[in-house]
Amino acid sequence: MLVSRGRNPSAGEIFSQLIQAKDLRNRVLITLGLLLLVRLGIYIPVPGIDRVAFQDFIARGGQLIGFLDIFTGGGISTLGVFGLGILPFINASIILQLLTSALPPLEDLQKNEGEAGRRKIAQYTRYVALGWGILQSVVFALILRPYAIAGTSDLVFVIQTAVALVTGSMVVMWISEVITERGIGQGASLVIYLNIVATLPRALGSTIELAQSGDRSTVGGIVVLVLVFLITIVGIVCVEEGNRRIPIVSAKRQVGGANLAARQSYLPLKLNAGGVMPIIFASAVVFLPLTIANMTKSPWLIQVAGYLSPNSSTPWVYALLFFGLIIGFSFFYASLTVNPVDIATTLKRSGVAIPGVRPGSATANYLGSVQNRLTLLGALFLGAVAIIPSAVESSTQVKTFQGLGATSLLILVGVAIQTAKQLQTAVISQRYEGMVRQ
């Protein structure tokens, strides 16, 4: 947790290390190659579907289809074998994180069993992802049944479609884990990042066509929306990089016959400890009623989902729900990633203290209060980021970026920053290895 000041590698040094360092170069090539494989799998068609009829269904799919298509990189609309993509794994991760905070055995595995415990939780996540993937694949196959090619048995169609989709999803999950272990960056986040980036050319092309064919007010709306997006990106970078530096001092130590003077450093607490996860969790939950309504065709569920839709006559209900979920998940995820009691215990064992704060429980309470204030500020920012661009999009009536809103921007910027930091860390490691060899 202690931070030391050092020179970050420049862009020139990063490119130099990519050329010279074989291990780093291989990790980058593995990452790029596997991400390319994920994109190719989206265009391998699921058999037995009348695609012309399904495209008409997609055109009427609305917000839910657009949201799912963002996270699958067009896999839903193209009906590829990687159509579900990383979605079952994301849902499984959400379920396991909720269960870990609720069930003491899982919490004990995460906190006290070290690397072995984390591997067990990862294995449980895979099992839940498989079960969730089977459920989603069967439901999706049932939705696609009216668009099956004539002459195909309903049972055969559902089975072959579900098997193709769940197999593709498990392959994507395996690829994301290989990227995490042998590549650069967090595999699941990079798969989502790639899928979002893949939708950008289409959105930009539609926006350019709208600007060329629209009147002056339409062009003005596009300019306003682009400015809001740029300001949002700047804000996201500032918040992602922002942290509170708490000064800490280590006690004097005696080594042999020499006394080592006390050292002063700082403990960084991030402004947005949850990163992109709170807004992903909130997005998944807010679309849950609409998903269930589409599956069950229940009239009252469809009515409830209509009230919670951003395109309803009462969009403020959706905005308030989304904002509240983001704040709630921000505090929940911060409690999983930052444990003031554990930090205070570690500082006390290391002979490190915060000036003016007694070690032990007083330090834990102080760190907890600071973290809560930081989390509240970060959560309010995330809520504003999620709502303001969508509100501007509705007021300007520019719908070409629909589905590619603030959620996608936050994921793009957050994953890019995290991956860049991991790449810098790898380059610094290569730098020190070179110094040792010399």
Tab-separated table of C-alpha atoms in Angstrom, residues 119-432:
chain	number	residue	atom	x	y	z
A	119	ARG	CA	-8.835	-19.898	-6.691
A	120	LYS	CA	-11.788	-21.686	-5.106
A	121	ILE	CA	-13.976	-18.593	-5.493
A	122	ALA	CA	-12.822	-18.294	-9.115
A	123	GLN	CA	-13.817	-21.928	-9.670
A	124	TYR	CA	-17.239	-21.302	-8.091
A	125	THR	CA	-17.612	-18.303	-10.411
A	126	ARG	CA	-16.979	-20.541	-13.419
A	127	TYR	CA	-19.643	-23.016	-12.275
A	128	VAL	CA	-22.172	-20.223	-11.743
A	129	ALA	CA	-21.228	-18.751	-15.136
A	130	LEU	CA	-21.892	-22.132	-16.762
A	131	GLY	CA	-25.277	-22.460	-15.077
A	132	TRP	CA	-26.214	-18.870	-15.868
A	133	GLY	CA	-25.006	-19.307	-19.445
A	134	ILE	CA	-27.208	-22.393	-19.881
A	135	LEU	CA	-30.204	-20.476	-18.528
A	136	GLN	CA	-29.568	-17.460	-20.761
A	137	SER	CA	-28.921	-19.658	-23.794
A	138	VAL	CA	-32.175	-21.604	-23.356
A	139	VAL	CA	-34.178	-18.403	-22.821
A	140	PHE	CA	-32.587	-16.797	-25.860
A	141	ALA	CA	-33.234	-19.930	-27.925
A	142	LEU	CA	-36.904	-19.802	-26.899
A	143	ILE	CA	-37.041	-16.142	-27.957
A	144	LEU	CA	-35.496	-17.086	-31.322
A	145	ARG	CA	-37.826	-20.053	-31.897
A	146	PRO	CA	-40.316	-18.027	-34.041
A	147	TYR	CA	-37.403	-17.160	-36.356
A	148	ALA	CA	-36.239	-20.740	-36.937
A	149	ILE	CA	-35.967	-21.982	-40.513
A	150	ALA	CA	-39.152	-23.744	-41.592
A	151	GLY	CA	-39.139	-27.487	-41.029
A	152	THR	CA	-36.882	-27.459	-37.954
A	153	SER	CA	-38.258	-29.208	-34.870
A	154	ASP	CA	-38.774	-26.821	-31.928
A	155	LEU	CA	-36.945	-29.141	-29.511
A	156	VAL	CA	-33.997	-29.675	-31.865
A	157	PHE	CA	-33.774	-25.940	-32.571
A	158	VAL	CA	-33.764	-24.962	-28.879
A	159	ILE	CA	-31.154	-27.591	-27.990
A	160	GLN	CA	-28.735	-26.825	-30.849
A	161	THR	CA	-29.053	-23.052	-30.375
A	162	ALA	CA	-28.560	-23.269	-26.604
A	163	VAL	CA	-25.550	-25.593	-26.957
A	164	ALA	CA	-23.926	-23.306	-29.542
A	165	LEU	CA	-24.441	-20.163	-27.431
A	166	VAL	CA	-23.351	-21.603	-24.079
A	167	THR	CA	-20.292	-23.233	-25.660
A	168	GLY	CA	-19.297	-19.933	-27.242
A	169	SER	CA	-19.782	-18.125	-23.933
A	170	MET	CA	-17.570	-20.601	-22.065
A	171	VAL	CA	-14.872	-20.239	-24.741
A	172	VAL	CA	-14.978	-16.450	-24.329
A	173	MET	CA	-14.695	-16.868	-20.538
A	174	TRP	CA	-11.674	-19.159	-20.980
A	175	ILE	CA	-10.066	-16.672	-23.393
A	176	SER	CA	-10.545	-13.834	-20.899
A	177	GLU	CA	-8.832	-15.870	-18.172
A	178	VAL	CA	-5.915	-16.711	-20.468
A	179	ILE	CA	-5.516	-12.991	-21.224
A	180	THR	CA	-5.469	-12.213	-17.493
A	181	GLU	CA	-2.851	-14.888	-16.756
A	182	ARG	CA	-0.598	-14.681	-19.815
A	183	GLY	CA	-1.375	-11.344	-21.419
A	184	ILE	CA	-1.612	-7.693	-20.433
A	185	GLY	CA	-4.636	-6.364	-18.582
A	186	GLN	CA	-7.762	-7.896	-17.065
A	187	GLY	CA	-9.243	-10.283	-19.607
A	188	ALA	CA	-12.979	-9.813	-18.974
A	189	SER	CA	-12.630	-6.021	-18.940
A	190	LEU	CA	-10.665	-6.064	-22.193
A	191	VAL	CA	-13.320	-8.229	-23.886
A	192	ILE	CA	-16.009	-5.706	-22.880
A	193	TYR	CA	-13.723	-2.866	-24.011
A	194	LEU	CA	-13.214	-4.513	-27.400
A	195	ASN	CA	-16.945	-5.074	-27.871
A	196	ILE	CA	-17.741	-1.435	-27.101
A	197	VAL	CA	-15.022	-0.153	-29.422
A	198	ALA	CA	-16.394	-2.374	-32.200
A	199	THR	CA	-19.682	-0.424	-32.132
A	200	LEU	CA	-18.013	3.000	-32.423
A	201	PRO	CA	-17.570	3.100	-36.247
A	202	ARG	CA	-21.254	2.426	-36.807
A	203	ALA	CA	-22.319	5.118	-34.304
A	204	LEU	CA	-19.869	7.664	-35.723
A	205	GLY	CA	-20.981	6.913	-39.302
A	206	SER	CA	-24.651	7.363	-38.366
A	207	THR	CA	-23.819	10.653	-36.628
A	208	ILE	CA	-21.950	11.988	-39.656
A	209	GLU	CA	-24.862	11.042	-41.933
A	210	LEU	CA	-27.291	12.763	-39.569
A	211	ALA	CA	-25.153	15.918	-39.521
A	212	GLN	CA	-24.971	15.995	-43.325
A	213	SER	CA	-28.706	15.488	-43.839
A	214	GLY	CA	-30.024	17.424	-40.833
A	215	ASP	CA	-30.800	21.093	-40.297
A	216	ARG	CA	-28.908	23.631	-38.197
A	217	SER	CA	-30.605	22.617	-34.942
A	218	THR	CA	-29.617	18.979	-35.510
A	219	VAL	CA	-25.979	19.941	-36.107
A	220	GLY	CA	-26.078	22.103	-32.982
A	221	GLY	CA	-27.449	19.170	-30.978
A	222	ILE	CA	-24.645	16.923	-32.225
A	223	VAL	CA	-22.035	19.536	-31.258
A	224	VAL	CA	-23.540	19.874	-27.769
A	225	LEU	CA	-23.626	16.101	-27.307
A	226	VAL	CA	-20.007	15.680	-28.445
A	227	LEU	CA	-18.887	18.459	-26.059
A	228	VAL	CA	-20.713	16.765	-23.182
A	229	PHE	CA	-19.009	13.471	-24.037
A	230	LEU	CA	-15.572	15.152	-24.125
A	231	ILE	CA	-16.167	16.876	-20.775
A	232	THR	CA	-17.363	13.557	-19.365
A	233	ILE	CA	-14.188	11.817	-20.533
A	234	VAL	CA	-12.011	14.477	-18.868
A	235	GLY	CA	-14.011	14.098	-15.649
A	236	ILE	CA	-13.707	10.318	-15.740
A	237	VAL	CA	-9.921	10.520	-16.127
A	238	CYS	CA	-9.664	12.938	-13.185
A	239	VAL	CA	-11.816	10.769	-10.928
A	240	GLU	CA	-10.128	7.507	-11.953
A	241	GLU	CA	-6.722	9.007	-11.160
A	242	GLY	CA	-7.879	10.887	-8.045
A	243	ASN	CA	-6.930	9.646	-4.582
A	244	ARG	CA	-6.576	10.913	-1.026
A	245	ARG	CA	-3.005	10.667	0.234
A	246	ILE	CA	-2.985	9.979	3.974
A	247	PRO	CA	0.440	10.663	5.522
A	248	ILE	CA	1.959	7.748	7.461
A	249	VAL	CA	5.156	7.532	9.485
A	250	SER	CA	7.177	4.406	10.268
A	251	ALA	CA	8.786	4.111	13.698
A	252	LYS	CA	12.533	4.188	14.291
A	253	ARG	CA	14.125	0.780	13.937
A	254	GLN	CA	17.437	-0.660	15.127
A	255	VAL	CA	19.284	-2.971	12.753
A	256	GLY	CA	22.451	-4.341	14.260
A	257	GLY	CA	24.168	-1.436	15.911
A	258	ALA	CA	22.640	1.231	13.661
A	259	ASN	CA	19.447	3.168	14.240
A	260	LEU	CA	17.297	3.709	11.161
A	261	ALA	CA	15.477	7.037	11.166
A	262	ALA	CA	11.699	7.191	10.908
A	263	ARG	CA	10.413	7.353	7.345
A	264	GLN	CA	7.430	9.330	6.115
A	265	SER	CA	5.302	8.247	3.201
A	266	TYR	CA	1.609	8.192	2.383
A	267	LEU	CA	-1.269	5.771	2.019
A	268	PRO	CA	-3.399	6.354	-1.126
A	269	LEU	CA	-7.173	5.853	-0.933
A	270	LYS	CA	-8.872	6.013	-4.325
A	271	LEU	CA	-11.725	8.417	-4.937
A	272	ASN	CA	-13.489	5.750	-6.998
A	273	ALA	CA	-12.517	2.458	-5.380
A	274	GLY	CA	-15.086	0.470	-7.350
A	275	GLY	CA	-13.891	1.608	-10.770
A	276	VAL	CA	-16.350	0.700	-13.514
A	277	MET	CA	-18.065	-2.092	-11.572
A	278	PRO	CA	-20.819	-0.079	-9.757
A	279	ILE	CA	-22.196	1.281	-13.008
A	280	ILE	CA	-22.039	-2.173	-14.658
A	281	PHE	CA	-23.878	-3.710	-11.683
A	282	ALA	CA	-26.495	-0.942	-11.712
A	283	SER	CA	-26.996	-1.304	-15.479
A	284	ALA	CA	-27.539	-5.058	-15.123
A	285	VAL	CA	-30.066	-4.622	-12.300
A	286	VAL	CA	-32.008	-1.769	-13.908
A	287	PHE	CA	-32.575	-3.832	-17.055
A	288	LEU	CA	-33.603	-6.949	-15.110
A	289	PRO	CA	-37.379	-6.127	-15.061
A	290	LEU	CA	-37.316	-5.499	-18.810
A	291	THR	CA	-35.478	-8.793	-19.389
A	292	ILE	CA	-37.976	-10.761	-17.275
A	293	ALA	CA	-40.894	-8.999	-18.988
A	294	ASN	CA	-39.560	-9.935	-22.433
A	295	MET	CA	-39.150	-13.564	-21.349
A	296	THR	CA	-42.486	-14.044	-19.570
A	297	LYS	CA	-44.679	-11.726	-21.698
A	298	SER	CA	-46.512	-10.894	-18.452
A	299	PRO	CA	-48.704	-7.774	-18.966
A	300	TRP	CA	-48.140	-6.307	-15.505
A	301	LEU	CA	-44.375	-6.926	-15.704
A	302	ILE	CA	-44.302	-5.229	-19.094
A	303	GLN	CA	-46.131	-2.270	-17.561
A	304	VAL	CA	-43.698	-2.073	-14.624
A	305	ALA	CA	-40.708	-2.378	-16.964
A	306	GLY	CA	-42.186	0.406	-19.088
A	307	TYR	CA	-42.142	2.774	-16.116
A	308	LEU	CA	-38.487	1.903	-15.431
A	309	SER	CA	-37.376	2.387	-19.036
A	310	PRO	CA	-35.399	5.519	-20.019
A	311	ASN	CA	-37.724	5.861	-23.015
A	312	SER	CA	-40.906	5.892	-20.914
A	313	SER	CA	-43.166	8.880	-20.257
A	314	THR	CA	-41.587	9.142	-16.780
A	315	PRO	CA	-37.818	9.008	-17.420
A	316	TRP	CA	-37.137	10.599	-14.025
A	317	VAL	CA	-38.197	7.300	-12.362
A	318	TYR	CA	-35.519	5.464	-14.328
A	319	ALA	CA	-32.976	8.220	-13.562
A	320	LEU	CA	-33.638	8.116	-9.796
A	321	LEU	CA	-33.498	4.310	-9.700
A	322	PHE	CA	-30.298	4.203	-11.729
A	323	PHE	CA	-28.700	6.954	-9.604
A	324	GLY	CA	-29.627	5.202	-6.349
A	325	LEU	CA	-28.333	1.831	-7.549
A	326	ILE	CA	-25.006	3.368	-8.565
A	327	ILE	CA	-24.549	4.930	-5.121
A	328	GLY	CA	-25.503	1.687	-3.387
A	329	PHE	CA	-23.198	-0.478	-5.480
A	330	SER	CA	-20.363	2.058	-5.071
A	331	PHE	CA	-20.463	1.618	-1.287
A	332	PHE	CA	-20.891	-2.137	-1.644
A	333	TYR	CA	-17.936	-2.544	-3.984
A	334	ALA	CA	-15.767	-0.166	-1.918
A	335	SER	CA	-16.435	-2.365	1.134
A	336	LEU	CA	-15.150	-5.367	-0.851
A	337	THR	CA	-11.995	-3.709	-2.167
A	338	VAL	CA	-10.973	-1.609	0.868
A	339	ASN	CA	-11.098	-3.037	4.410
A	340	PRO	CA	-10.071	-0.373	6.980
A	341	VAL	CA	-9.668	-2.978	9.741
A	342	ASP	CA	-7.220	-5.051	7.691
A	343	ILE	CA	-5.263	-1.938	6.660
A	344	ALA	CA	-5.075	-0.727	10.276
A	345	THR	CA	-3.884	-4.173	11.439
A	346	THR	CA	-1.201	-4.276	8.732
A	347	LEU	CA	0.018	-0.784	9.603
A	348	LYS	CA	0.210	-1.644	13.303
A	349	ARG	CA	2.173	-4.855	12.666
A	350	SER	CA	4.586	-2.956	10.418
A	351	GLY	CA	5.208	-0.259	13.014
A	352	VAL	CA	3.537	2.383	10.835
A	353	ALA	CA	1.087	4.978	12.125
A	354	ILE	CA	-0.953	7.931	10.932
A	355	PRO	CA	0.200	11.138	12.674
A	356	GLY	CA	-2.311	12.175	15.331
A	357	VAL	CA	-4.285	8.903	15.180
A	358	ARG	CA	-3.802	6.045	17.648
A	359	PRO	CA	-2.981	2.627	16.104
A	360	GLY	CA	-5.587	-0.120	16.032
A	361	SER	CA	-9.331	0.568	16.143
A	362	ALA	CA	-8.889	4.365	16.076
A	363	THR	CA	-6.943	4.057	12.814
A	364	ALA	CA	-9.597	1.725	11.357
A	365	ASN	CA	-12.377	4.172	12.273
A	366	TYR	CA	-10.435	7.092	10.784
A	367	LEU	CA	-9.725	5.229	7.534
A	368	GLY	CA	-13.363	4.088	7.367
A	369	SER	CA	-14.706	7.637	7.695
A	370	VAL	CA	-12.274	8.940	5.046
A	371	GLN	CA	-13.174	6.085	2.680
A	372	ASN	CA	-16.911	6.691	3.154
A	373	ARG	CA	-16.549	10.362	2.229
A	374	LEU	CA	-14.431	9.503	-0.806
A	375	THR	CA	-16.903	6.809	-1.881
A	376	LEU	CA	-19.823	9.239	-1.597
A	377	LEU	CA	-18.053	11.787	-3.802
A	378	GLY	CA	-17.090	9.116	-6.329
A	379	ALA	CA	-20.619	7.670	-6.329
A	380	LEU	CA	-22.210	11.092	-6.923
A	381	PHE	CA	-19.851	11.611	-9.843
A	382	LEU	CA	-20.660	8.189	-11.301
A	383	GLY	CA	-24.372	8.916	-11.006
A	384	ALA	CA	-23.954	12.267	-12.756
A	385	VAL	CA	-21.851	10.664	-15.490
A	386	ALA	CA	-24.522	8.021	-16.074
A	387	ILE	CA	-27.485	10.412	-16.246
A	388	ILE	CA	-26.352	13.767	-17.674
A	389	PRO	CA	-25.192	12.566	-21.152
A	390	SER	CA	-28.402	10.536	-21.543
A	391	ALA	CA	-30.468	13.577	-20.576
A	392	VAL	CA	-28.588	15.721	-23.113
A	393	GLU	CA	-29.118	13.019	-25.754
A	394	SER	CA	-32.872	13.081	-25.106
A	395	SER	CA	-33.087	16.873	-25.163
A	396	THR	CA	-31.097	17.187	-28.413
A	397	GLN	CA	-32.959	14.262	-30.026
A	398	VAL	CA	-29.659	12.857	-31.331
A	399	LYS	CA	-30.162	9.087	-31.044
A	400	THR	CA	-27.200	7.835	-33.068
A	401	PHE	CA	-25.233	7.104	-29.886
A	402	GLN	CA	-28.156	5.326	-28.227
A	403	GLY	CA	-26.808	2.450	-26.136
A	404	LEU	CA	-23.295	3.926	-26.333
A	405	GLY	CA	-23.742	6.328	-23.451
A	406	ALA	CA	-21.895	7.304	-20.323
A	407	THR	CA	-21.740	3.685	-19.132
A	408	SER	CA	-19.704	2.754	-22.179
A	409	LEU	CA	-17.526	5.863	-21.862
A	410	LEU	CA	-16.737	5.039	-18.252
A	411	ILE	CA	-15.829	1.467	-19.148
A	412	LEU	CA	-13.679	2.576	-22.091
A	413	VAL	CA	-11.724	5.157	-20.091
A	414	GLY	CA	-11.460	3.040	-16.941
A	415	VAL	CA	-10.234	-0.098	-18.720
A	416	ALA	CA	-7.806	1.930	-20.859
A	417	ILE	CA	-6.282	3.529	-17.735
A	418	GLN	CA	-6.023	0.206	-15.884
A	419	THR	CA	-4.442	-1.565	-18.865
A	420	ALA	CA	-1.985	1.302	-19.441
A	421	LYS	CA	-0.917	1.104	-15.804
A	422	GLN	CA	-0.323	-2.637	-16.067
A	423	LEU	CA	1.720	-2.094	-19.205
A	424	GLN	CA	3.777	0.584	-17.427
A	425	THR	CA	4.308	-1.778	-14.490
A	426	ALA	CA	5.543	-4.497	-16.856
A	427	VAL	CA	7.939	-2.039	-18.527
A	428	ILE	CA	9.293	-0.884	-15.143
A	429	SER	CA	9.829	-4.536	-14.208
A	430	GLN	CA	11.794	-5.049	-17.428
A	431	ARG	CA	13.807	-1.916	-16.640
A	432	TYR	CA	14.851	-3.248	-13.225
